[in-house]
Coordinates of N, CA and C in Angstrom, one line a residue:
M197 N -8.7 42.4 -38.5 CA -8.7 43.2 -37.3 C -7.3 43.6 -36.9
K198 N -6.4 42.6 -37.0 CA -5.0 42.9 -36.6 C -4.4 44.0 -37.4
Q199 N -4.7 44.1 -38.7 CA -4.2 45.2 -39.5 C -4.8 46.5 -39.0
D200 N -6.1 46.6 -38.6 CA -6.7 47.8 -38.1 C -6.0 48.3 -36.9
S201 N -5.7 47.3 -36.0 CA -5.0 47.7 -34.7 C -3.6 48.2 -35.0
K202 N -2.9 47.6 -36.0 CA -1.5 48.0 -36.3 C -1.6 49.4 -37.0
A203 N -2.6 49.6 -37.8 CA -2.8 51.0 -38.5 C -3.0 52.0 -37.4
M204 N -3.8 51.7 -36.4 CA -4.1 52.7 -35.4 C -2.8 53.0 -34.6
R205 N -2.0 52.0 -34.3 CA -0.8 52.2 -33.6 C 0.2 53.0 -34.4
M206 N 0.2 52.8 -35.7 CA 1.1 53.5 -36.6 C 0.7 55.0 -36.6
E207 N -0.6 55.2 -36.7 CA -1.1 56.6 -36.7 C -0.8 57.3 -35.3
E208 N -0.8 56.5 -34.3 CA -0.4 57.1 -33.0 C 1.0 57.5 -33.0
V209 N 1.9 56.7 -33.5 CA 3.3 57.0 -33.6 C 3.5 58.3 -34.4
S210 N 2.8 58.4 -35.5 CA 3.0 59.6 -36.3 C 2.5 60.9 -35.7
R211 N 1.6 60.8 -34.7 CA 1.0 61.9 -34.1 C 2.0 62.6 -33.1
Y212 N 2.9 61.8 -32.5 CA 3.7 62.3 -31.5 C 5.0 63.0 -32.1
K213 N 5.4 64.1 -31.5 CA 6.6 64.7 -32.0 C 7.8 64.0 -31.7
Y214 N 8.8 64.1 -32.5 CA 10.1 63.5 -32.3 C 11.2 64.5 -32.6
M215 N 12.4 64.2 -32.0 CA 13.5 65.1 -32.2 C 14.6 64.3 -32.8
N216 N 15.2 64.9 -33.9 CA 16.3 64.2 -34.6 C 17.6 65.0 -34.2
W217 N 18.5 64.3 -33.5 CA 19.7 64.9 -33.1 C 20.7 64.8 -34.2
T218 N 21.0 66.0 -34.8 CA 21.9 66.0 -36.0 C 23.3 66.4 -35.6
A219 N 24.2 66.3 -36.5 CA 25.6 66.7 -36.3 C 25.6 68.3 -36.1
K220 N 26.6 68.7 -35.4 CA 26.7 70.2 -35.1 C 26.8 71.0 -36.4
N221 N 27.4 70.4 -37.5 CA 27.4 71.1 -38.8 C 26.5 70.3 -39.7
P222 N 25.3 70.8 -40.0 CA 24.4 70.1 -40.8 C 24.8 69.8 -42.2
D223 N 25.8 70.5 -42.7 CA 26.3 70.3 -44.1 C 27.3 69.1 -44.1
E224 N 27.8 68.7 -42.9 CA 28.7 67.6 -42.8 C 28.0 66.2 -42.8
D225 N 28.6 65.3 -43.6 CA 28.0 63.9 -43.6 C 28.3 63.3 -42.2
S226 N 27.3 62.6 -41.7 CA 27.4 62.1 -40.3 C 26.7 60.8 -40.2
D227 N 27.2 59.9 -39.3 CA 26.5 58.7 -39.0 C 25.5 58.9 -37.9
N228 N 25.4 60.1 -37.4 CA 24.5 60.3 -36.3 C 23.0 60.2 -36.8
S229 N 22.4 59.2 -36.3 CA 21.0 59.0 -36.8 C 20.1 58.7 -35.6
A230 N 20.4 59.2 -34.5 CA 19.5 59.0 -33.3 C 18.3 59.8 -33.3
I231 N 17.2 59.2 -33.0 CA 15.9 59.9 -32.9 C 15.3 59.6 -31.5
Y232 N 14.9 60.6 -30.8 CA 14.3 60.5 -29.5 C 12.8 60.7 -29.7
V233 N 12.0 59.7 -29.3 CA 10.5 59.7 -29.4 C 10.0 59.6 -28.0
Q234 N 9.0 60.4 -27.6 CA 8.4 60.3 -26.3 C 6.9 60.3 -26.3
E235 N 6.3 59.9 -25.2 CA 4.9 59.8 -25.0 C 4.2 58.9 -26.0
L236 N 4.7 57.8 -26.3 CA 4.1 56.8 -27.1 C 3.1 56.0 -26.3
N237 N 2.1 55.5 -26.9 CA 1.1 54.6 -26.3 C 1.9 53.3 -25.9
D238 N 1.5 52.7 -24.9 CA 2.1 51.4 -24.4 C 1.9 50.3 -25.4
S239 N 1.0 50.4 -26.3 CA 0.7 49.3 -27.3 C 1.7 49.4 -28.5
V240 N 2.4 50.5 -28.7 CA 3.4 50.6 -29.8 C 4.5 49.6 -29.6
T241 N 4.8 48.8 -30.6 CA 5.9 47.8 -30.5 C 7.1 48.3 -31.3
L242 N 8.2 47.5 -31.1 CA 9.4 47.7 -31.8 C 9.2 47.7 -33.3
D243 N 8.4 46.7 -33.8 CA 8.1 46.5 -35.2 C 7.3 47.7 -35.7
D244 N 6.4 48.2 -34.9 CA 5.6 49.4 -35.3 C 6.6 50.6 -35.6
L245 N 7.5 50.8 -34.7 CA 8.4 51.9 -34.8 C 9.3 51.7 -36.1
A246 N 9.8 50.5 -36.2 CA 10.7 50.2 -37.4 C 9.9 50.4 -38.7
D247 N 8.7 50.0 -38.8 CA 7.9 50.2 -40.0 C 7.6 51.6 -40.3
F248 N 7.4 52.4 -39.2 CA 7.1 53.8 -39.4 C 8.4 54.5 -39.9
F249 N 9.5 54.3 -39.2 CA 10.7 55.0 -39.6 C 11.3 54.5 -40.9
K250 N 11.0 53.3 -41.4 CA 11.4 52.9 -42.7 C 10.9 53.8 -43.8
Q251 N 9.8 54.5 -43.5 CA 9.3 55.4 -44.5 C 10.2 56.6 -44.7
C252 N 11.0 56.9 -43.6 CA 11.9 58.0 -43.7 C 13.3 57.7 -44.2
G253 N 13.7 56.4 -44.1 CA 15.0 56.0 -44.6 C 15.3 54.6 -44.1
V254 N 16.6 54.3 -44.2 CA 17.0 53.0 -43.8 C 17.1 52.9 -42.3
V255 N 16.6 51.8 -41.7 CA 16.7 51.5 -40.3 C 17.7 50.4 -40.2
K256 N 18.8 50.7 -39.5 CA 19.9 49.7 -39.3 C 19.4 48.5 -38.6
V257 N 20.0 47.3 -38.9 CA 19.6 46.0 -38.2 C 20.8 45.5 -37.4
N258 N 20.5 45.1 -36.2 CA 21.5 44.4 -35.4 C 21.7 43.0 -36.0
K259 N 22.9 42.8 -36.5 CA 23.2 41.5 -37.2 C 23.1 40.3 -36.3
R260 N 23.5 40.5 -35.1 CA 23.4 39.3 -34.1 C 22.0 39.0 -33.8
A261 N 21.2 40.0 -33.5 CA 19.8 39.7 -33.0 C 18.9 39.6 -34.2
G262 N 19.2 40.2 -35.4 CA 18.3 40.2 -36.5 C 17.2 41.1 -36.3
Q263 N 17.3 42.1 -35.4 CA 16.2 43.0 -35.0 C 16.7 44.4 -35.4
P264 N 15.7 45.3 -35.7 CA 16.0 46.7 -36.0 C 16.8 47.3 -34.8
M265 N 17.7 48.2 -35.1 CA 18.5 48.8 -34.0 C 17.7 50.0 -33.4
I266 N 16.7 49.6 -32.7 CA 15.8 50.5 -32.0 C 15.8 50.1 -30.5
H267 N 16.0 51.1 -29.7 CA 16.0 50.8 -28.2 C 14.8 51.5 -27.6
I268 N 14.0 50.8 -26.9 CA 12.9 51.3 -26.2 C 13.2 51.3 -24.7
Y269 N 13.1 52.5 -24.1 CA 13.3 52.7 -22.7 C 11.9 53.1 -22.1
L270 N 11.6 52.3 -21.1 CA 10.3 52.6 -20.4 C 10.5 53.4 -19.2
D271 N 9.6 54.4 -19.0 CA 9.7 55.3 -17.8 C 9.1 54.5 -16.6
K272 N 9.9 54.2 -15.6 CA 9.4 53.5 -14.4 C 8.4 54.2 -13.7
E273 N 8.3 55.5 -13.7 CA 7.4 56.3 -13.0 C 6.0 56.4 -13.7
R274 N 6.0 56.0 -14.9 CA 4.8 56.1 -15.7 C 3.8 55.0 -15.3
P275 N 2.5 55.4 -15.1 CA 1.5 54.5 -14.6 C 1.2 53.4 -15.6

């Protein structure tokens, strides 16, 4: 059942649009790898996001914390 729940959350992540902020010159190599994701379900976790984006490429890991370098900001006005 836990796998079903995780699969549902992953599907939810894939449904929402995201914006990839690229370098001004797309032909130029860049370390800019920020992605802004909005309107995710409250049940989506850091691990869910990391698993999803690993399908697209390497997700950097914070060496001190041992966690993916993903920052989740919650909207205080959201119910």
